[in-house]
Amino acid sequence: MTAEPDSSRYQHQRLAAIKAAAAVFAEKGFHGASTRDIAERMGIKQGSLYYYFKSKEEALGEVCLFGIEDYVLRMEQIAAGEQPFEAKLMATLTSHLSSYREKNEALKVYNDERLYLPEEKRKVLKQLGSHYRQLLEGMFEEGIRQGAIRDSIDCHFAALAVIGICNAWGDIIVRDPDLDIFDTIQKSTDLLLHGFSERRTHQRDREEKPASPPKKH
Amino acid sequence: MTAEPDSSRYQHQRLAAIKAAAAVFAEKGFHGASTRDIAERMGIKQGSLYYYFKSKEEALGEVCLFGIEDYVLRMEQIAAGEQPFEAKLMATLTSHLSSYREKNEALKVYNDERLYLPEEKRKVLKQLGSHYRQLLEGMFEEGIRQGAIRDSIDCHFAALAVIGICNAWGDIIVRDPDLDIFDTIQKSTDLLLHGFSERRTHQRDREEKPASPPKKH
DNA sequence: CCTGCATTCTATAGACTTATAGAATGCAGG
DNA sequence: CCTGCATTCTATAAGTCTATAGAATGCAGG
């Protein structure tokens, strides 16, 4: 161990391995990617990878965990905050879509490949995912109590819809590095809050937009 | 050819092969599935599969095509119709989500695995997909002209969002055969049209809900 | 019954993969 | 300099997979 008690070169290289695996799995899929691909991407030989992972499957597990762990954490902070519902929703989208840029491909791998993990590992991830969804559901329930959203909203449906939209944009974000995330976040938040329909009356708003005169056809 | 000019046993079996491949690819992914898996599912031996496909890749191409071809057709009919915007949107969701049930897994395979096809085949599919999106964009433009939706809507964004939501639900539909599709269609259409927000004024509506008093927190 | 054709089978070549074992390398500290 | 440990390498066993070749099967019509 030379110097630090535990986190010397090993920890650093293991993380590099996880990131390499994330990139390769995201591009070729778990089964389409070979351990040689991963090793080559981090500049070592295929066999050496097994110094860091017991198996290819373990690598997948680590990538998936890496992909969601702190994005669940961020969701907890958002949910616990004091902002009004609209701000929380936007913060959620911001956090979720930003993950797709920052963490590169690990979140995508979690979404697309986790089901190739053995039952046991999948259960742990499933709980994290369920927790995320429940936080979101709680946010919607709070929104209803506060009168920010309609009380006819099915919170379970709403949470799944938000997650679904985020992941749909995630797919696009990962493949198109030029997409303006912030624009997407704003438009998506607006869509989720207000829908496409012409609002045919003033809301309570006194906002930035000069409110283009509600021309009807 | 025994009887019919062309579509004797061969055509029938080839379709069976495409469906078997769709099921297996959907479950295990293109690379995770073997030609043996496909053959076994249709009750023949691995080598016999090559009587129907030149390669595993060709099978993937056929599955993807099978997955979208007539769902694009249905979209054309919807777009060309005379219904108001709201009805067209709902028809779109109905068509899209129903495809996930009817066509079993082929549409899912199109979504998840088509990028493993060689450039050339992918281009054909991409055009079909783009066409679908353009039809949807046209629907939104028409909706704006008719005053059904806000003219601030970005039609390109809107089309991608609708497709994204449909595919997100598709993932869930394929894995959960008990999900009530019709309920999902209705809630999703409502979400897309009106959003989650409390509408704080009478629209033109005279609907069922007695409009719970807009309590603020 | 025999011939011809469509369909399926068996067997296998050749390539590629995961995972392991044991050797090499290089650095840290005595 | 030498020893010990962490890290990486080489080589390979054992298995799987795609695709092909040629044989078997069974049916239709003469």
Coordinates of C-alpha atoms (C1' of nucleotides) in Angstrom, one line a residue:
Chain A
M1 CA 0.0 0.0 0.0
T2 CA 3.0 2.2 0.0
A3 CA 1.5 5.3 1.4
E4 CA -2.2 5.9 2.0
P5 CA -4.0 3.2 4.0
D6 CA -6.2 2.1 1.2
S7 CA -6.8 4.6 -1.5
S8 CA -3.6 4.7 -3.3
R9 CA -3.3 3.7 -6.9
Y10 CA -5.8 0.9 -6.5
Q11 CA -8.8 3.1 -5.8
H12 CA -7.9 5.5 -8.5
Q13 CA -7.5 2.8 -11.1
R14 CA -10.6 1.0 -10.1
L15 CA -12.6 4.2 -10.7
A16 CA -10.9 4.5 -14.0
A17 CA -12.0 1.0 -14.8
I18 CA -15.6 1.8 -13.8
K19 CA -15.6 4.8 -16.1
A20 CA -14.1 2.9 -18.9
A21 CA -16.6 0.1 -18.5
A22 CA -19.4 2.7 -18.4
A23 CA -18.3 4.2 -21.7
V24 CA -17.9 0.8 -23.4
F25 CA -21.2 -0.6 -22.1
A26 CA -23.0 2.5 -23.1
E27 CA -21.7 2.3 -26.6
K28 CA -21.9 -1.5 -27.3
G29 CA -24.2 -2.8 -24.6
F30 CA -23.2 -5.2 -21.9
H31 CA -23.0 -8.3 -24.1
G32 CA -21.7 -6.5 -27.1
A33 CA -18.7 -5.1 -25.2
S34 CA -15.8 -7.3 -24.4
T35 CA -13.4 -7.1 -21.4
R36 CA -10.7 -6.4 -23.9
D37 CA -12.6 -3.3 -25.1
I38 CA -12.7 -2.0 -21.5
A39 CA -9.1 -2.8 -20.8
E40 CA -7.9 -1.2 -24.0
R41 CA -9.8 2.0 -23.2
M42 CA -7.9 2.4 -19.9
G43 CA -4.6 1.3 -21.5
I44 CA -4.1 -2.0 -19.8
K45 CA -4.3 -5.6 -21.1
Q46 CA -7.5 -7.7 -20.9
G47 CA -6.3 -10.0 -18.2
S48 CA -5.2 -7.2 -15.9
L49 CA -8.8 -6.0 -15.6
Y50 CA -9.5 -9.0 -13.3
Y51 CA -7.3 -7.4 -10.7
Y52 CA -10.1 -4.9 -10.3
F53 CA -13.2 -6.9 -11.0
K54 CA -14.0 -10.5 -10.1
S55 CA -16.0 -10.7 -13.3
K56 CA -17.5 -8.7 -16.1
E57 CA -20.8 -8.8 -14.4
E58 CA -19.3 -7.2 -11.3
A59 CA -18.1 -4.4 -13.5
L60 CA -21.6 -3.9 -14.7
G61 CA -22.9 -3.7 -11.2
E62 CA -20.3 -1.1 -10.2
V63 CA -21.1 1.0 -13.2
C64 CA -24.8 0.9 -12.4
L65 CA -24.3 1.9 -8.8
F66 CA -21.9 4.7 -9.9
G67 CA -24.6 5.8 -12.3
I68 CA -27.3 6.4 -9.8
E69 CA -25.9 6.8 -6.3
D70 CA -25.4 10.4 -6.1
Y71 CA -28.3 11.3 -8.3
V72 CA -30.5 9.7 -5.8
L73 CA -28.7 11.8 -3.1
R74 CA -29.4 15.0 -5.0
M75 CA -33.1 14.0 -5.3
E76 CA -33.2 13.7 -1.5
Q77 CA -31.9 17.1 -1.1
I78 CA -34.4 18.6 -3.5
A79 CA -37.3 16.7 -1.9
A80 CA -36.3 17.9 1.5
G81 CA -35.9 21.5 0.5
E82 CA -38.3 24.4 1.0
Q83 CA -38.9 25.6 -2.5
P84 CA -42.3 25.7 -4.1
F85 CA -43.4 22.8 -6.2
E86 CA -42.5 24.4 -9.5
A87 CA -39.0 25.0 -8.5
K88 CA -38.6 21.5 -7.1
L89 CA -39.8 20.0 -10.3
M90 CA -37.4 22.1 -12.3
A91 CA -34.6 21.2 -10.0
T92 CA -35.4 17.5 -10.4
L93 CA -35.2 17.8 -14.2
T94 CA -32.0 19.8 -13.9
S95 CA -30.4 17.2 -11.7
H96 CA -31.6 14.3 -13.8
L97 CA -30.6 15.7 -17.1
S98 CA -27.3 17.0 -15.9
S99 CA -26.4 13.6 -14.7
Y100 CA -26.5 12.4 -18.2
R101 CA -23.8 15.0 -19.1
E102 CA -21.6 14.8 -16.1
K103 CA -21.5 11.1 -15.4
N104 CA -21.1 10.5 -19.0
E105 CA -22.7 7.2 -19.7
A106 CA -23.1 5.4 -16.4
L107 CA -26.7 6.5 -15.9
K108 CA -27.6 5.3 -19.3
V109 CA -26.0 1.9 -18.5
Y110 CA -28.0 1.7 -15.4
N111 CA -31.2 2.3 -17.4
D112 CA -30.5 0.0 -20.3
E113 CA -28.3 -2.8 -19.0
R114 CA -29.1 -3.4 -15.3
L115 CA -31.5 -6.2 -16.1
Y116 CA -28.6 -8.3 -17.1
L117 CA -27.4 -8.3 -13.5
P118 CA -28.1 -11.3 -11.3
E119 CA -31.3 -11.1 -9.3
E120 CA -29.5 -10.2 -6.1
K121 CA -27.6 -7.1 -7.3
R122 CA -30.6 -6.0 -9.3
K123 CA -32.6 -5.9 -6.1
V124 CA -30.3 -3.4 -4.5
L125 CA -30.5 -1.1 -7.5
K126 CA -34.2 -1.6 -7.7
Q127 CA -34.6 -0.2 -4.2
L128 CA -32.6 2.8 -5.1
G129 CA -34.7 3.4 -8.1
S130 CA -37.9 2.9 -6.1
H131 CA -36.7 5.3 -3.5
Y132 CA -36.1 7.9 -6.2
R133 CA -39.6 7.4 -7.5
Q134 CA -41.1 7.6 -4.1
L135 CA -39.4 10.8 -3.4
L136 CA -40.9 12.1 -6.6
E137 CA -44.3 10.9 -5.6
G138 CA -44.0 12.6 -2.3
M139 CA -43.1 15.8 -4.1
F140 CA -46.3 15.5 -6.1
E141 CA -48.4 14.8 -3.0
E142 CA -47.0 17.9 -1.4
G143 CA -47.7 19.8 -4.5
I144 CA -51.3 18.8 -4.3
R145 CA -51.6 19.8 -0.6
Q146 CA -50.2 23.1 -1.5
G147 CA -52.6 23.6 -4.3
A148 CA -49.8 23.9 -6.8
I149 CA -51.1 21.0 -8.9
R150 CA -54.5 19.5 -9.5
D151 CA -55.7 17.0 -6.9
S152 CA -56.9 14.8 -9.7
I153 CA -53.2 14.0 -10.5
D154 CA -52.2 10.4 -10.0
C155 CA -48.9 10.8 -8.2
H156 CA -47.6 7.4 -9.1
F157 CA -48.4 8.0 -12.7
A158 CA -46.9 11.5 -12.5
A159 CA -43.6 10.2 -11.1
L160 CA -43.2 7.5 -13.7
A161 CA -44.0 10.1 -16.4
V162 CA -41.3 12.5 -15.2
I163 CA -38.8 9.7 -14.9
G164 CA -39.7 8.5 -18.3
I165 CA -39.4 11.9 -19.9
C166 CA -36.0 12.5 -18.3
N167 CA -34.7 9.2 -19.5
A168 CA -36.0 9.8 -23.0
W169 CA -34.1 13.1 -23.1
G170 CA -31.2 11.3 -21.6
D171 CA -30.9 9.0 -24.5
I172 CA -30.9 12.0 -26.8
I173 CA -28.4 13.9 -24.6
V174 CA -25.9 11.1 -24.5
R175 CA -25.9 10.8 -28.3
D176 CA -26.1 14.5 -29.1
P177 CA -23.4 16.5 -27.2
D178 CA -24.7 19.7 -28.8
L179 CA -28.2 19.6 -27.4
D180 CA -28.9 22.6 -25.2
I181 CA -29.7 20.9 -21.9
F182 CA -30.9 24.1 -20.2
D183 CA -33.4 24.8 -23.0
T184 CA -34.7 21.3 -22.8
I185 CA -35.1 21.5 -19.0
Q186 CA -37.1 24.7 -19.3
K187 CA -39.3 23.5 -22.1
S188 CA -39.9 20.2 -20.3
T189 CA -40.8 21.8 -17.0
D190 CA -43.2 24.0 -18.8
L191 CA -44.7 21.1 -20.6
L192 CA -45.1 19.1 -17.4
L193 CA -46.7 22.0 -15.5
H194 CA -48.9 23.6 -18.2
G195 CA -49.1 21.2 -21.1
F196 CA -49.4 22.2 -24.8
S197 CA -52.9 23.7 -24.6
E198 CA -53.6 27.3 -25.1
R199 CA -54.4 28.6 -21.6
R200 CA -57.4 30.6 -22.3
T201 CA -57.1 32.9 -19.3
H202 CA -54.5 34.8 -17.3
Q203 CA -53.1 32.7 -14.6
R204 CA -52.0 34.5 -11.5
D205 CA -48.8 35.2 -13.4
R206 CA -47.0 38.5 -13.7
E207 CA -43.9 36.9 -15.1
E208 CA -41.1 37.8 -17.5
K209 CA -42.9 36.9 -20.7
P210 CA -44.9 39.8 -22.1
A211 CA -47.6 37.3 -22.6
S212 CA -48.2 37.2 -26.3
P213 CA -51.7 38.3 -26.8
P214 CA -53.9 35.2 -26.6
K215 CA -54.8 35.2 -30.2
K216 CA -57.3 32.6 -31.1
H217 CA -57.2 31.1 -34.6
Chain B
M1 CA -43.6 -24.0 -54.4
T2 CA -46.3 -26.6 -54.3
A3 CA -49.3 -24.3 -54.4
E4 CA -49.3 -20.6 -53.9
P5 CA -46.9 -18.6 -56.1
D6 CA -44.6 -17.5 -53.4
S7 CA -46.2 -17.4 -50.0
S8 CA -46.3 -21.1 -49.1
R9 CA -44.5 -22.4 -46.1
Y10 CA -41.5 -20.2 -46.6
Q11 CA -43.2 -16.9 -46.0
H12 CA -45.1 -18.3 -43.0
Q13 CA -42.0 -19.6 -41.4
R14 CA -40.0 -16.6 -42.1
L15 CA -42.5 -14.5 -40.3
A16 CA -42.4 -16.9 -37.4
A17 CA -38.6 -16.5 -37.4
I18 CA -38.9 -12.7 -37.2
K19 CA -41.3 -12.9 -34.3
A20 CA -39.1 -15.4 -32.5
A21 CA -36.1 -13.2 -33.1
A22 CA -38.1 -10.2 -31.8
A23 CA -39.0 -11.9 -28.6
V24 CA -35.5 -13.1 -28.0
F25 CA -33.8 -9.8 -28.9
A26 CA -36.2 -8.0 -26.6
E27 CA -35.4 -10.2 -23.7
K28 CA -31.7 -10.6 -24.0
G29 CA -30.6 -7.9 -26.4
F30 CA -29.1 -8.4 -29.8
H31 CA -25.7 -9.4 -28.6
G32 CA -27.0 -11.3 -25.6
A33 CA -29.2 -13.5 -27.7
S34 CA -27.8 -16.3 -29.8
T35 CA -29.1 -17.8 -33.0
R36 CA -29.6 -21.0 -31.1
D37 CA -32.1 -19.1 -28.8
I38 CA -34.1 -17.9 -31.7
A39 CA -34.1 -21.3 -33.4
E40 CA -35.1 -23.1 -30.3
R41 CA -38.0 -20.7 -29.7
M42 CA -39.4 -21.6 -33.1
G43 CA -38.7 -25.3 -32.7
I44 CA -35.9 -25.7 -35.3
K45 CA -32.2 -26.2 -35.0
Q46 CA -29.7 -23.4 -35.0
G47 CA -28.3 -24.0 -38.4
S48 CA -31.7 -24.1 -40.0
L49 CA -32.2 -20.5 -39.2
Y50 CA -29.9 -19.6 -42.0
Y51 CA -32.4 -20.8 -44.5
Y52 CA -34.4 -17.7 -43.6
F53 CA -31.7 -15.2 -42.8
K54 CA -28.3 -14.6 -44.3
S55 CA -27.0 -13.5 -40.9
K56 CA -28.1 -12.7 -37.4
E57 CA -27.8 -9.0 -38.4
E58 CA -30.3 -9.4 -41.2
A59 CA -32.7 -10.9 -38.6
L60 CA -32.3 -7.8 -36.5
G61 CA -33.0 -5.6 -39.5
E62 CA -36.2 -7.5 -40.3
V63 CA -37.4 -7.3 -36.7
C64 CA -36.9 -3.6 -36.6
L65 CA -38.7 -3.1 -39.9
F66 CA -41.5 -5.3 -38.7
G67 CA -41.6 -3.2 -35.5
I68 CA -42.3 0.1 -37.1
E69 CA -43.7 -0.2 -40.5
D70 CA -47.3 -0.2 -39.9
Y71 CA -47.2 2.0 -36.9
V72 CA -45.8 4.7 -39.2
L73 CA -48.7 3.9 -41.5
R74 CA -51.2 4.4 -38.8
M75 CA -49.6 7.7 -37.9
E76 CA -50.0 8.8 -41.5
Q77 CA -53.7 8.1 -41.3
I78 CA -54.1 10.0 -38.0
A79 CA -52.2 13.0 -39.3
A80 CA -54.2 13.1 -42.5
G81 CA -57.5 12.9 -40.6
E82 CA -60.0 15.7 -39.8
Q83 CA -60.2 15.4 -36.1
P84 CA -59.4 18.2 -33.8
F85 CA -55.9 18.4 -32.3
E86 CA -56.8 16.8 -29.0
A87 CA -58.3 13.8 -30.6
K88 CA -55.3 13.4 -32.9
L89 CA -52.9 13.5 -30.0
M90 CA -54.9 10.9 -28.2
A91 CA -55.1 8.7 -31.3
T92 CA -51.3 9.0 -31.6
L93 CA -50.8 7.8 -28.1
T94 CA -53.3 5.0 -28.5
S95 CA -51.6 3.8 -31.7
H96 CA -48.1 4.0 -30.2
L97 CA -48.9 2.3 -26.9
S98 CA -51.1 -0.3 -28.5
S99 CA -48.2 -1.2 -30.8
Y100 CA -46.3 -2.3 -27.7
R101 CA -48.9 -4.8 -26.8
E102 CA -49.9 -6.1 -30.2
K103 CA -46.5 -6.4 -31.9
N104 CA -45.2 -7.9 -28.8
E105 CA -41.6 -6.9 -28.7
A106 CA -40.6 -5.8 -32.1
L107 CA -41.1 -2.1 -31.5
K108 CA -39.0 -2.3 -28.4
V109 CA -36.2 -4.0 -30.4
Y110 CA -36.4 -1.2 -32.9
N111 CA -35.9 1.3 -30.1
D112 CA -33.2 -0.4 -28.2
E113 CA -31.2 -2.4 -30.7
R114 CA -31.4 -0.7 -34.1
L115 CA -28.1 1.1 -33.5
Y116 CA -26.3 -2.3 -33.8
L117 CA -27.3 -2.4 -37.5
P118 CA -24.8 -1.5 -40.1
E119 CA -24.9 2.1 -41.3
E120 CA -26.9 1.3 -44.4
K121 CA -29.8 -0.4 -42.9
R122 CA -29.9 2.0 -40.1
K123 CA -30.4 4.8 -42.5
V124 CA -33.6 3.3 -43.9
L125 CA -35.0 2.9 -40.4
K126 CA -33.9 6.4 -39.5
Q127 CA -35.9 7.8 -42.3
L128 CA -39.0 6.0 -41.2
G129 CA -38.4 7.3 -37.7
S130 CA -37.9 10.8 -39.0
H131 CA -41.0 10.6 -41.0
Y132 CA -42.9 9.7 -38.0
R133 CA -41.5 12.6 -36.1
Q134 CA -42.2 15.0 -38.9
L135 CA -45.8 13.9 -39.1
L136 CA -46.1 14.6 -35.4
E137 CA -44.5 18.0 -35.8
G138 CA -47.0 18.8 -38.6
M139 CA -49.7 17.9 -36.2
F140 CA -48.4 20.4 -33.7
E141 CA -48.1 23.1 -36.3
E142 CA -51.6 22.5 -37.3
G143 CA -52.7 22.6 -33.7
I144 CA -51.1 26.0 -33.3
R145 CA -52.8 27.3 -36.4
Q146 CA -56.1 26.1 -35.1
G147 CA -55.5 27.8 -31.7
A148 CA -55.6 24.5 -29.9
I149 CA -52.2 24.9 -28.5
R150 CA -50.0 27.8 -27.5
D151 CA -48.0 29.3 -30.3
S152 CA -44.9 29.4 -28.1
I153 CA -44.7 25.6 -28.4
D154 CA -41.5 24.4 -30.1
C155 CA -43.0 21.7 -32.4
H156 CA -39.7 19.8 -32.8
F157 CA -39.4 19.7 -29.0
A158 CA -43.0 18.7 -28.6
A159 CA -42.7 15.8 -31.1
L160 CA -39.6 14.4 -29.4
A161 CA -41.3 14.7 -26.0
V162 CA -44.4 12.8 -27.2
I163 CA -42.3 10.1 -28.7
G164 CA -40.1 9.9 -25.6
I165 CA -43.1 9.6 -23.3
C166 CA -44.6 6.9 -25.5
N167 CA -41.4 4.9 -25.5
A168 CA -40.9 5.3 -21.8
W169 CA -44.4 3.8 -21.2
G170 CA -43.6 1.2 -23.9
D171 CA -40.7 -0.1 -21.8
I172 CA -43.1 -0.4 -18.8
I173 CA -45.8 -1.9 -20.9
V174 CA -43.6 -4.6 -22.3
R175 CA -42.5 -5.7 -18.9
D176 CA -45.8 -5.4 -17.1
P177 CA -48.6 -7.1 -18.9
D178 CA -51.1 -6.0 -16.3
L179 CA -50.7 -2.3 -16.8
D180 CA -53.9 -0.6 -17.9
I181 CA -53.0 0.9 -21.2
F182 CA -56.1 2.8 -21.7
D183 CA -55.8 4.5 -18.3
T184 CA -52.2 5.4 -19.2
I185 CA -53.2 6.8 -22.6
Q186 CA -55.8 9.1 -21.0
K187 CA -53.6 10.3 -18.2
S188 CA -50.8 10.9 -20.6
T189 CA -52.9 12.8 -23.0
D190 CA -54.2 14.9 -20.2
L191 CA -50.7 15.6 -19.0
L192 CA -49.5 16.6 -22.4
L193 CA -52.4 18.9 -23.0
H194 CA -52.9 20.5 -19.6
G195 CA -49.9 19.7 -17.4
F196 CA -50.0 19.0 -13.7
S197 CA -50.7 22.6 -12.7
E198 CA -54.0 23.6 -11.1
R199 CA -55.8 25.6 -13.7
R200 CA -56.8 28.5 -11.6
T201 CA -59.6 29.6 -13.8
H202 CA -62.6 28.2 -15.6
Q203 CA -61.4 27.2 -18.9
R204 CA -64.2 26.8 -21.3
D205 CA -64.8 23.6 -19.4
R206 CA -67.9 22.5 -17.6
E207 CA -66.5 19.2 -16.5
E208 CA -67.0 16.6 -13.9
K209 CA -64.7 17.8 -11.2
P210 CA -66.3 20.2 -8.8
A211 CA -63.1 22.1 -8.7
S212 CA -61.7 21.9 -5.2
P213 CA -61.2 25.4 -3.9
P214 CA -57.8 26.6 -4.9
K215 CA -56.3 26.5 -1.4
K216 CA -52.8 28.0 -1.2
H217 CA -50.4 26.6 1.4
Chain C
dC1 C1' -42.9 -45.8 -57.5
dC2 C1' -39.7 -42.3 -58.7
dT3 C1' -38.0 -37.7 -59.4
dG4 C1' -37.3 -33.1 -57.9
dC5 C1' -37.6 -29.6 -54.7
dA6 C1' -38.2 -27.3 -50.3
dT7 C1' -37.1 -27.6 -45.8
dT8 C1' -34.5 -29.1 -41.9
dC9 C1' -30.8 -31.6 -39.8
dT10 C1' -25.8 -32.8 -38.4
dA11 C1' -21.3 -31.7 -38.0
dT12 C1' -17.8 -28.6 -37.9
dA13 C1' -14.4 -24.7 -39.0
dG14 C1' -12.9 -20.7 -37.2
dA15 C1' -13.1 -16.9 -34.5
dC16 C1' -13.8 -14.8 -30.2
dT17 C1' -14.7 -14.6 -25.1
dT18 C1' -14.2 -15.0 -20.1
dA19 C1' -11.4 -16.1 -16.4
dT20 C1' -7.2 -18.1 -14.2
dA21 C1' -2.3 -19.1 -13.3
dG22 C1' 2.1 -17.8 -12.9
dA23 C1' 5.8 -14.8 -14.5
dA24 C1' 7.6 -10.0 -15.0
dT25 C1' 8.1 -5.3 -13.5
dG26 C1' 8.8 -1.5 -10.7
dC27 C1' 8.8 1.0 -6.5
dA28 C1' 9.4 1.6 -1.1
dG29 C1' 11.8 0.9 2.9
dG30 C1' 15.1 -1.4 5.6
Chain D
dC1 C1' 21.5 -3.7 -2.7
dC2 C1' 17.8 -6.6 -1.4
dT3 C1' 13.3 -7.9 0.0
dG4 C1' 8.4 -7.6 -0.4
dC5 C1' 4.4 -6.0 -2.2
dA6 C1' 1.3 -4.0 -5.6
dT7 C1' 0.3 -3.9 -10.2
dT8 C1' 0.5 -5.5 -14.8
dC9 C1' 1.7 -8.8 -18.3
dT10 C1' 1.7 -13.3 -21.0
dA11 C1' -0.3 -17.5 -22.1
dT12 C1' -3.9 -20.4 -22.2
dA13 C1' -7.9 -23.5 -21.0
dA14 C1' -12.5 -24.1 -21.8
dG15 C1' -16.4 -22.6 -23.6
dT16 C1' -19.6 -20.2 -26.9
dC17 C1' -21.0 -18.3 -31.1
dT18 C1' -21.8 -17.5 -36.2
dA19 C1' -22.0 -19.3 -40.5
dT20 C1' -21.3 -23.0 -44.0
dA21 C1' -21.4 -27.6 -46.3
dG22 C1' -23.5 -31.5 -47.3
dA23 C1' -26.7 -35.2 -45.9
dA24 C1' -31.4 -36.5 -44.6
dT25 C1' -36.4 -36.0 -44.8
dG26 C1' -40.7 -35.5 -46.6
dC27 C1' -44.1 -34.1 -49.8
dA28 C1' -46.2 -33.2 -54.8
dG29 C1' -46.8 -34.4 -59.2
dG30 C1' -45.9 -37.2 -63.2

